[in-house]
Coordinates of C-alpha atoms in Angstrom, one line a residue:
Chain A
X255 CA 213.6 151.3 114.0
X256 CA 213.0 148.4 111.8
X257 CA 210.5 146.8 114.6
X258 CA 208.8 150.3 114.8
X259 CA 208.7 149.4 111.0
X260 CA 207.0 146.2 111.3
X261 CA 205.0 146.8 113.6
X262 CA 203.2 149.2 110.7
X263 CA 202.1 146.2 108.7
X264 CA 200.7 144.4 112.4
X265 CA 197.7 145.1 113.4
X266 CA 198.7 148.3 115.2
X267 CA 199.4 150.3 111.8
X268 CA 196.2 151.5 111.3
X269 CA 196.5 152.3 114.7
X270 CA 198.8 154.4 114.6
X271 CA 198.5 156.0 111.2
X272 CA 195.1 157.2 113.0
X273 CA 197.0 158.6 115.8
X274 CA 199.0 160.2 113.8
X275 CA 196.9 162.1 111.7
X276 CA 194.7 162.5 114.6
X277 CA 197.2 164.4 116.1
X278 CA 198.7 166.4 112.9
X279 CA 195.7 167.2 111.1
X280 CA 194.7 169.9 114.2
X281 CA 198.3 171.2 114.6
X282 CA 197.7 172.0 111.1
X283 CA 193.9 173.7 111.5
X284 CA 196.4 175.4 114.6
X285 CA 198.8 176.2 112.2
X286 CA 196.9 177.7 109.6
X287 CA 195.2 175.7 107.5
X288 CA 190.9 175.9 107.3
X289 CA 188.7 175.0 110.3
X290 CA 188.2 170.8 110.4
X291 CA 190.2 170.2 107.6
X292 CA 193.7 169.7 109.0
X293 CA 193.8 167.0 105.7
X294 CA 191.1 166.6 103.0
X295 CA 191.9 164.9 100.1
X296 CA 188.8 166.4 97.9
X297 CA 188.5 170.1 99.4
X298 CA 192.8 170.2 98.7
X299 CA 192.7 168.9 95.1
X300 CA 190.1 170.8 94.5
X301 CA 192.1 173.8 95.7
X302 CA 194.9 172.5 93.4
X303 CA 192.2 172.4 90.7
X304 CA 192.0 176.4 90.9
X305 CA 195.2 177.0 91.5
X306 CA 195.9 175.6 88.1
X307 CA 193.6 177.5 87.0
X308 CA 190.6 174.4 86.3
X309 CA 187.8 176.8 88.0
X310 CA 188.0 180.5 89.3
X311 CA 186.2 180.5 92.3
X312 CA 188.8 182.7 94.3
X313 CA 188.5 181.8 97.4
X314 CA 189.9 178.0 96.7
X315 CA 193.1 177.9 94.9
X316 CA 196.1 177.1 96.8
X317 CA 198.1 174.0 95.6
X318 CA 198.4 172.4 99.1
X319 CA 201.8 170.8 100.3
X320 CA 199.8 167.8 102.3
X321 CA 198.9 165.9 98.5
X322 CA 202.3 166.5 97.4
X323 CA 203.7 165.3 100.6
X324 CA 201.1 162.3 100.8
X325 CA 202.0 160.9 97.8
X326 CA 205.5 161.5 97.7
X327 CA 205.5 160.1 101.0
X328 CA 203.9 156.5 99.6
X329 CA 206.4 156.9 97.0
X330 CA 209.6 156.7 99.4
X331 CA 208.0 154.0 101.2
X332 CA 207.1 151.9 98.2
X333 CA 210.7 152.3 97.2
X334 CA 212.1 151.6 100.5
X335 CA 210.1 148.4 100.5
X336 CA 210.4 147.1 97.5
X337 CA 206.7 147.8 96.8
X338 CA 207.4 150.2 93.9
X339 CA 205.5 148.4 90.8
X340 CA 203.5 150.3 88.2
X341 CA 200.8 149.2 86.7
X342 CA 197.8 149.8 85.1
X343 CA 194.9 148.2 83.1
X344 CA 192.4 148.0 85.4
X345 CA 189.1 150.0 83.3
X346 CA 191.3 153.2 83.8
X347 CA 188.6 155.4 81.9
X348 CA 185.6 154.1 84.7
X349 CA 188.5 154.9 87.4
X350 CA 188.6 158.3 86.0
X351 CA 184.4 158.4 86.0
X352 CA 184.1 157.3 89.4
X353 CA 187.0 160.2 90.8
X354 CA 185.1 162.6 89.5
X355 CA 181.7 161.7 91.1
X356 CA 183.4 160.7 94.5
X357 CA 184.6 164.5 94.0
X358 CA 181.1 165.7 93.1
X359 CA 179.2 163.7 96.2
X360 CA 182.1 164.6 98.7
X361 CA 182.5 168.5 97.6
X362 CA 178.5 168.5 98.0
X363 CA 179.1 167.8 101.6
X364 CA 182.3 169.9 101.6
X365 CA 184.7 167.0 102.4
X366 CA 186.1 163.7 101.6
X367 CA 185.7 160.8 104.4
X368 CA 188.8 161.9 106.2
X369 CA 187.6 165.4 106.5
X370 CA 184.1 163.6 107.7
X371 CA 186.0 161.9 110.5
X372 CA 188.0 165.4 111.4
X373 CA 184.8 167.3 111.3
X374 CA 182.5 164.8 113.8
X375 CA 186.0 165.0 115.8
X376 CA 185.8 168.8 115.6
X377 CA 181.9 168.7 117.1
X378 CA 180.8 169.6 113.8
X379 CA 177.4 167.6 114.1
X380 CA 176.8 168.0 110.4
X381 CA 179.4 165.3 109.3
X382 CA 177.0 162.4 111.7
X383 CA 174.6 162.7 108.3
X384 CA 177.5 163.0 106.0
X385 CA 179.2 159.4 107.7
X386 CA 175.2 157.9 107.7
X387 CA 175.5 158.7 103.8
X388 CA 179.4 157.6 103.1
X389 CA 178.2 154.2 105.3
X390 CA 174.8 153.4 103.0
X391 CA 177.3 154.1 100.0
X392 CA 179.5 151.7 101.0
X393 CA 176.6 149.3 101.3
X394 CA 175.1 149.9 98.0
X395 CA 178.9 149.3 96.5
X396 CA 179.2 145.8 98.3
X397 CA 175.9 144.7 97.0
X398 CA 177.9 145.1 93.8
X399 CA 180.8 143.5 94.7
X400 CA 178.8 140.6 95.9
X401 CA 176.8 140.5 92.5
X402 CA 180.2 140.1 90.7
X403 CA 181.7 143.7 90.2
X404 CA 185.0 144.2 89.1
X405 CA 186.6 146.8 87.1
X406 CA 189.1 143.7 86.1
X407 CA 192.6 142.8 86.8
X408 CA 196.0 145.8 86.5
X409 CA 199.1 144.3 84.4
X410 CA 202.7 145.7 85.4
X411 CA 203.6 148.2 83.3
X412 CA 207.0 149.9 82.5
X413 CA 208.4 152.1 85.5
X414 CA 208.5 155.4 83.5
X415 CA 204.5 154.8 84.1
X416 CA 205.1 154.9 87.9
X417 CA 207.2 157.9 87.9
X418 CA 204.8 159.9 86.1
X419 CA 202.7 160.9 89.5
X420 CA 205.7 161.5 91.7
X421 CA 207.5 164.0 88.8
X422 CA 204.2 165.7 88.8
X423 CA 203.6 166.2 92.4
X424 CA 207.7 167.6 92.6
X425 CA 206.0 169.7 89.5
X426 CA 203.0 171.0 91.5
X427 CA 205.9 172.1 94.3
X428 CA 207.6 174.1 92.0
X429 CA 205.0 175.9 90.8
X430 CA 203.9 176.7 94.3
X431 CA 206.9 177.9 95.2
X432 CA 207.6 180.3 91.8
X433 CA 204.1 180.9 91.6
X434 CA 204.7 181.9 88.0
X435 CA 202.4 184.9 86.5
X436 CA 203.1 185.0 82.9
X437 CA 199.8 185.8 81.7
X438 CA 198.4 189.7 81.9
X439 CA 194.5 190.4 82.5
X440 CA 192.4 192.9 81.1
X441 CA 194.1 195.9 83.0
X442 CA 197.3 194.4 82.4
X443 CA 198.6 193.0 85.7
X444 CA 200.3 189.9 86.0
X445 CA 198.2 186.7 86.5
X446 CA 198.3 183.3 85.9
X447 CA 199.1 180.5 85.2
X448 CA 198.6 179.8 88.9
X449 CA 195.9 181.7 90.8
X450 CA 196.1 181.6 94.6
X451 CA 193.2 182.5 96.7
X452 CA 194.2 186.1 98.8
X453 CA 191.5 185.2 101.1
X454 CA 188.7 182.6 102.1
X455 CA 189.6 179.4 102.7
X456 CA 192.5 178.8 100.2
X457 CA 194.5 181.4 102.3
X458 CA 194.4 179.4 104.9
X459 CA 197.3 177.4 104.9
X460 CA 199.9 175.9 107.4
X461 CA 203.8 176.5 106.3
X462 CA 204.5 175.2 103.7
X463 CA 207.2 172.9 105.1
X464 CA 205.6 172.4 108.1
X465 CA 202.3 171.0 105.8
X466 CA 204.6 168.8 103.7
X467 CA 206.6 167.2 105.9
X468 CA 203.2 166.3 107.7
X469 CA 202.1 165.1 104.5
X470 CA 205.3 163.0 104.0
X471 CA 205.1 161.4 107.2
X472 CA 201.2 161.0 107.1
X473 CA 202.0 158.9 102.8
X474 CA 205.0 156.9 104.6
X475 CA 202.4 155.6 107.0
X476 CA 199.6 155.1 105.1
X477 CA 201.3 153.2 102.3
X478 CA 202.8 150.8 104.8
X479 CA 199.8 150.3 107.1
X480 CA 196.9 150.0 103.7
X481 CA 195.5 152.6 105.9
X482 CA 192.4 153.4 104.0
X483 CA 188.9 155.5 105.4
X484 CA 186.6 153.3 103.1
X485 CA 187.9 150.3 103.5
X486 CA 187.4 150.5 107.5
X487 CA 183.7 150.6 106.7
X488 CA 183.6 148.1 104.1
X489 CA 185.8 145.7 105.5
X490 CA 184.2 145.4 108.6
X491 CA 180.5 144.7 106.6
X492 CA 181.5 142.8 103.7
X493 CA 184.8 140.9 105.5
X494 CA 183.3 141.3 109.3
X495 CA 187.3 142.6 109.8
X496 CA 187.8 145.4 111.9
X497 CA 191.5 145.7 111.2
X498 CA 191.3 149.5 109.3
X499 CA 188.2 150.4 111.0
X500 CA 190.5 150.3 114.6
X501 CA 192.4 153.6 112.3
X502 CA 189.2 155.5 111.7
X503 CA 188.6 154.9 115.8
X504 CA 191.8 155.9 116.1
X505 CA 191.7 159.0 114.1
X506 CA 188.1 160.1 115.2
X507 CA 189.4 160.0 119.4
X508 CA 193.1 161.5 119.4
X509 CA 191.5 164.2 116.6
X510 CA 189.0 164.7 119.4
X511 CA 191.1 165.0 122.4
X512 CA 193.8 167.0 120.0
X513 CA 191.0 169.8 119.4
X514 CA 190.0 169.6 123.2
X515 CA 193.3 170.6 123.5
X516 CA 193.6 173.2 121.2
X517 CA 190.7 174.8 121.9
X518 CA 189.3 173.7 118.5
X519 CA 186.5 171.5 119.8
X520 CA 183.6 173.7 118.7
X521 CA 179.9 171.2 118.8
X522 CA 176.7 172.1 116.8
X523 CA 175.6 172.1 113.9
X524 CA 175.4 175.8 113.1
X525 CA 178.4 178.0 112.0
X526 CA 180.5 175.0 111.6
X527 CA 183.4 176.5 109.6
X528 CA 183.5 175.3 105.6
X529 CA 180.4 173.0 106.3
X530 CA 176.5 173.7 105.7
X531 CA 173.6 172.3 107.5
X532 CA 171.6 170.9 104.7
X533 CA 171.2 167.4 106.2
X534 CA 169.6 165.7 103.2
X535 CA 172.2 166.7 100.7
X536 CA 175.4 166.1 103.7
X537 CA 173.9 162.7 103.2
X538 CA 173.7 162.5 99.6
X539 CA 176.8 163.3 98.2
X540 CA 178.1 161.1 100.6
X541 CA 176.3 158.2 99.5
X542 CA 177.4 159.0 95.9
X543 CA 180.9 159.3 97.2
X544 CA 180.6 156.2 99.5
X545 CA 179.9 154.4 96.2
X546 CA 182.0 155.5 94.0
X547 CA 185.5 154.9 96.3
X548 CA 183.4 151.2 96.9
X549 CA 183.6 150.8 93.5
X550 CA 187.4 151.9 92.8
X551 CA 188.7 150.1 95.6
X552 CA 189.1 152.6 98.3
X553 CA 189.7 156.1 99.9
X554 CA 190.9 159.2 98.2
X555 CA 193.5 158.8 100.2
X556 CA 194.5 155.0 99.4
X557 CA 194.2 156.2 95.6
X558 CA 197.0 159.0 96.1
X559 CA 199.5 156.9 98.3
X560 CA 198.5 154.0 95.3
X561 CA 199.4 156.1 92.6
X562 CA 202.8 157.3 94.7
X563 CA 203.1 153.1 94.5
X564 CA 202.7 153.1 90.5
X565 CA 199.1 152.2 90.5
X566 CA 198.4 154.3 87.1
X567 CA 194.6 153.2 87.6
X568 CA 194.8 155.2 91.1
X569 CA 196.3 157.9 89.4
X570 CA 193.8 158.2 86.8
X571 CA 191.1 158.1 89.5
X572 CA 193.1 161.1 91.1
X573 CA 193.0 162.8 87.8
X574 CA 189.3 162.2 87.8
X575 CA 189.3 164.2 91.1
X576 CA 191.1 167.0 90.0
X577 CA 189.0 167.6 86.7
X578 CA 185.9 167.6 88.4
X579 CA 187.4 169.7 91.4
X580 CA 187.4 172.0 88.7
X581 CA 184.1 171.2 86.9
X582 CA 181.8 171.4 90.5
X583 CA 182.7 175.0 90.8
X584 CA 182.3 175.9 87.2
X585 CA 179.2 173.7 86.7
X586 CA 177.7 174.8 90.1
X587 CA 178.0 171.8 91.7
X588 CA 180.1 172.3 94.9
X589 CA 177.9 173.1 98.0
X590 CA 179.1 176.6 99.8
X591 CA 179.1 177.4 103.4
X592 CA 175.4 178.7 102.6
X593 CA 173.6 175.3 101.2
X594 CA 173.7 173.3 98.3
X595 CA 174.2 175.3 95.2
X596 CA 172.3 174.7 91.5
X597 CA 173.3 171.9 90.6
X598 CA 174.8 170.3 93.6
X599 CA 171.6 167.7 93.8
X600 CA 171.2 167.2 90.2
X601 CA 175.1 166.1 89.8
X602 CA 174.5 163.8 93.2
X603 CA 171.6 162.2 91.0
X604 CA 173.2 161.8 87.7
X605 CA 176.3 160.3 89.4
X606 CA 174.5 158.1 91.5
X607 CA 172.9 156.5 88.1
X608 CA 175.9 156.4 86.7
X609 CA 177.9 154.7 89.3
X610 CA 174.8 152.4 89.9
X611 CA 174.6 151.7 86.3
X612 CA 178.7 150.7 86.1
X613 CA 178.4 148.4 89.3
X614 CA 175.3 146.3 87.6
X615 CA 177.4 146.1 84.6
X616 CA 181.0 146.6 85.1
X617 CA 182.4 142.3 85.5
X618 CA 186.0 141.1 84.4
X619 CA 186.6 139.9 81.0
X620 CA 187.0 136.8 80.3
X621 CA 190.2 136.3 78.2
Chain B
X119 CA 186.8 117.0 98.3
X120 CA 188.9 116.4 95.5
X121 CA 191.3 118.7 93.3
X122 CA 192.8 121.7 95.1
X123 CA 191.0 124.3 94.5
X124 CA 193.3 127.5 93.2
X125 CA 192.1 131.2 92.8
X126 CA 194.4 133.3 90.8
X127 CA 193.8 136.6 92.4
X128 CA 196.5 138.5 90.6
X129 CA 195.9 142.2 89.4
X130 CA 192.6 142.4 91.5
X131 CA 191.5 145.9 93.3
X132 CA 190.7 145.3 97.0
X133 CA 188.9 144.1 98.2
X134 CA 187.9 141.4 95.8
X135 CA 191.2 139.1 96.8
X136 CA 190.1 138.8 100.1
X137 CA 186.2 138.6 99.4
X138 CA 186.9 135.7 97.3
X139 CA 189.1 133.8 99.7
X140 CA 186.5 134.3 102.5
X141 CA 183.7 133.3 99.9
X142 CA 185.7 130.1 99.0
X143 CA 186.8 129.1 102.9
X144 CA 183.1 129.7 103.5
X145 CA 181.9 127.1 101.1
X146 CA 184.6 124.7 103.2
X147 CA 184.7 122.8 106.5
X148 CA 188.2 121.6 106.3
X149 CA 190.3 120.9 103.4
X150 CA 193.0 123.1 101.1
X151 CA 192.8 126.4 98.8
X152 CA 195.3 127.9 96.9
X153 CA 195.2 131.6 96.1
X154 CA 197.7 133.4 93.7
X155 CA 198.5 137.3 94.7
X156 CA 200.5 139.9 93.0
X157 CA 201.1 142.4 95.8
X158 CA 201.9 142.4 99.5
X159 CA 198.5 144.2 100.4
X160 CA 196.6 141.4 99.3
X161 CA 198.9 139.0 100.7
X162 CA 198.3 140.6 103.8
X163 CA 194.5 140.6 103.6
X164 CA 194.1 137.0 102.4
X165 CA 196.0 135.7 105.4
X166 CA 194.3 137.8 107.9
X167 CA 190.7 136.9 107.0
X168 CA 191.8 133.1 106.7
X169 CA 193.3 133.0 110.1
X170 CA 190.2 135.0 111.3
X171 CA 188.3 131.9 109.6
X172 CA 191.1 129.7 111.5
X173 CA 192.4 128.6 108.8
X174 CA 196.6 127.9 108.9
X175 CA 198.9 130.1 105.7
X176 CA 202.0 128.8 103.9
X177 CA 203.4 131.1 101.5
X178 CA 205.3 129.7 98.9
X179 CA 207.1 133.1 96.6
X180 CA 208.0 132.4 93.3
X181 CA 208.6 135.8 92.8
X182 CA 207.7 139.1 93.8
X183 CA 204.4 139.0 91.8
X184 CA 203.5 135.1 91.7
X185 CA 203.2 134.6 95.5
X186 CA 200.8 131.1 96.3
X187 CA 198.8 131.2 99.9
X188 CA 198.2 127.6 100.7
X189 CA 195.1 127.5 103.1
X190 CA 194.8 124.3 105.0
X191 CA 192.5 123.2 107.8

C-alpha cells in the first residue's frame, strides 16, 4: 500500500490519476450522469449554483456528489500526509475575479478543461476548438508570468480557516440528502431552499454514493499526484516539463477506449449532447478561461482539492465559480445546447480585459 | 561566481517557484542556488525541473514550512 502511495508523488501519479478518471468519469455518463461530463468542475458547481437557489434555470440544479467527494477527498489526503495547512493572503478578492471569469469563458463553451478532455475523448469534435482556445489562454497567461505576475505570496493561517470548505462541502451533502422545502410559491406548494432540476441535464445524475465515492477517490489522487488540467499545458510551454501533461494523455486515451467500450464513443460535431457548435465562441471562452486558471495558479480542479488542503485563496476562487455559476444564467451568459446566448460574447470580452488588465498589473508587494 | 545566490520562494502560487528556479539555473553554467519552499508541491517541482536542468538537490528541512533546496552543479 504505502509503495502504491509513493508511487503517486513519482512520476507515474499523474498517470494514473488520468487513468483513473479516464476510467470513472464514463461509468458515471453510464451510470447516469449527462453525456461527456462524467466530471466537470464548472457545469457541476454551476448546478450547485441553482440548487442553492443562485439562478433558476431549471434544468441545472442538482448539488452533485463528485465536488463534495473531490474535495473532501483532498482533504483526507492532506490530513493523512501531513499536508493539511491553511492559508491565505494571496490577493484573495482577484482569486475571487478570476473564478468567476474562468466560470464565464468555460460555461460559454459548456465545460471546464476536464470536461474539454472528456468531450474530445467522447468524439465530440467541438471541444478540438474549445482545447485550441484553453491552449492560447494558457499562452497569453505565461506571457504574464514571464513579465512578472504574481498575485503575491499566502501566509499560514489558523486551522479553523482550513476547515471552513470541508464543513461546507459535509453541508452541501446534507442538504442534498433532506432537500429541505421550507419556502411556499405562489400556489402554495412547497419549494425551496434547494431547487433540483426534474428534468434536463441536472436530472442526470449517477447514485449518489456511487458519484461520491468516485469523487473521494478521484480528490485523494489528485491532491497527492498535483494532478492539475492547466498546469499540463503550461508546464510543458513555460517549464518544457511534461510531467502533468503525461495525466491529460492519460485521461484523454483510457476516457477514449472507456467510451469505445461503453458504447459512448459518439464523433462529430453535430448533436453532441450539452455542447454547441459555435466554433468561434468554443474557442473564446476558453481562451478567457485558459487565462484566468493561468493566472490563479491552476485547474478548477487543483483549486477545489487546494481548498480541501486549507488554501483559503483556492477557496475563494471556488466561491468565485459558484457566484458566477449563478450570475451566467441570470445575466445570460452561459451558452445552451443551441448557441451562444446574449451576452455570452460580451461577458467573454469584458473578462478577457479584465483578466488582461490584472496580469499587466497584478506584481508582489514589496514589504 | 561569488555569494550564493538564495530565492525565498515561500507562499508563492505555482508555478512561479519553479519558473524562478529554472530562470535562475538558466542564467548558470555550474555553481550553487538556494531556494526556500513552504509546501511539498513546490518542493517537488523545484527538484524536478533542476534535475531536468541536471542539476544535483539537497534538502536541508528546518521545518515543515522552511525547507532549503541546495542546487549544485
Amino acid at each position: 500500500m504505502s509503495s502504491i502511495l509513493r508511487l503517486l508523488t513519482s512520476r507515474w501519479g499523474p498517470i494514473i490519476t488520468g487513468v483513473v478518471i479516464g476510467i470513472l468519469a464514463p461509468v458515471l455518463v453510464r451510470l447516469g450522469n449527462p453525456g461527456n461530463m462524467g466530471v466537470c468542475m464548472a457545469c457541476f458547481t454551476r448546478d450547485i449554483a441553482g440548487a442553492l437557489g443562485l439562478h433558476n434555470t431549471s434544468v441545472v440544479q442538482y448539488i452533485r456528489p463528485e465536488i463534495i467527494g473531490g474535495l473532501l477527498g483532498a482533504f483526507t489526503a492532506a490530513l493523512l500526509f501531513r499536508e493539511f495547512k491553511p492559508r491565505t493572503g494571496s490577493a484573495p478578492l482577484v482569486r475571487f475575479l478570476l473564478g468567476m471569469f474562468a466560470m464565464f469563458g468555460a460555461l460559454v463553451f459548456l465545460g471546464c478543461p476536464w470536461r474539454a478532455y472528456l468531450r474530445l475523448a467522447g468524439g465530440d469534435w467541438n471541444a478540438i476548438l474549445g482545447i485550441c482556445g484553453l491552449v492560447v489562454g494558457i499562452g497569453l497567461g505565461i506571457v504574464f508570468l514571464r513579465m512578472g505576475f504574481s498575485l503575491g505570496r499566502n501566509r499560514p493561517a489558523p486551522k479553523t480557516l482550513g476547515w471552513i470548505m470541508p464543513a461546507f462541502m459535509i453541508l452541501l451533502l446534507v442538504l442534498l440528502l433532506v432537500e429541505p422545502q421550507f419556502g411556499r410559491d405562489a400556489s402554495g406548494n412547497p419549494t425551496g431552499p434547494i431547487f433540483l432540476s426534474e428534468s434536463g441535464p441536472g436530472a442526470m445524475y449517477a447514485p449518489i454514493a456511487v458519484a461520491l465515492v468516485v469523487g473521494l477517490a478521484v480528490g485523494f489522487l489528485a491532491q497527492r499526484s498535483r494532478f492539475c488540467t492547466i498546469g499540463a499545458i503550461r508546464d510543458m510551454i513555460l517549464l518544457r516539463d511534461n510531467h502533468l501533461l503525461n495525466g491529460i494523455l492519460a485521461l484523454i486515451a483510457t476516457a477514449f477506449i472507456t467510451n469505445l467500450i461503453l458504447g459512448q464513443f459518439n464523433s462529430g460535431f453535430e448533436g453532441q449532447p450539452v455542447a454547441h457548435t459555435d466554433g468561434l465562441w468554443n474557442f473564446g471562452g476558453m481562451v478567457l478561461a485558459g487565462l484566468a486558471f493561468t493566472l490563479a495558479g491552476g485547474c478548477p480542479g487543483r483549486q477545489l482539492f487546494l481548498a480541501g488542503e486549507g488554501d483559503g485563496d483556492a477557496a475563494m476562487f471556488f466561491a468565485g465559480m459558484l457566484v458566477a455559476g449563478g450570475f451566467a444564467h441570470t445575466f445570460s451568459i452561459a451558452s445552451s445546447p443551441s448557441g451562444v446566448v446574449a451576452f455570452g460574447p460580451a461577458a467573454v470580452i469584458v473578462g478577457l480585459v479584465i483578466c488582461i488588465i490584472i496580469g499587466l498589473t497584478m506584481r508582489e508587494a514589496k514589504t | 561566481m561569488g555569494e550564493l545566490d538564495i530565492i525565498d520562494a515561500r507562499g508563492l502560487s505555482c508555478p512561479q517557484p519553479a519558473m524562478l528556479a529554472r530562470q535562475a539555473l538558466q542564467k548558470l553554467t555550474e555553481g550553487s542556488l538556494e531556494l526556500i519552499v513552504d509546501n511539498s508541491t513546490a518542493r517537488e517541482n523545484v527538484s524536478r525541473i533542476a534535475k531536468n536542468l541536471g542539476w544535483e538537490i539537497s534538502v536541508d528541512e528546518r521545518s515543515e514550512d522552511d525547507v532549503h533546496l541546495l542546487i549544485r552543479k
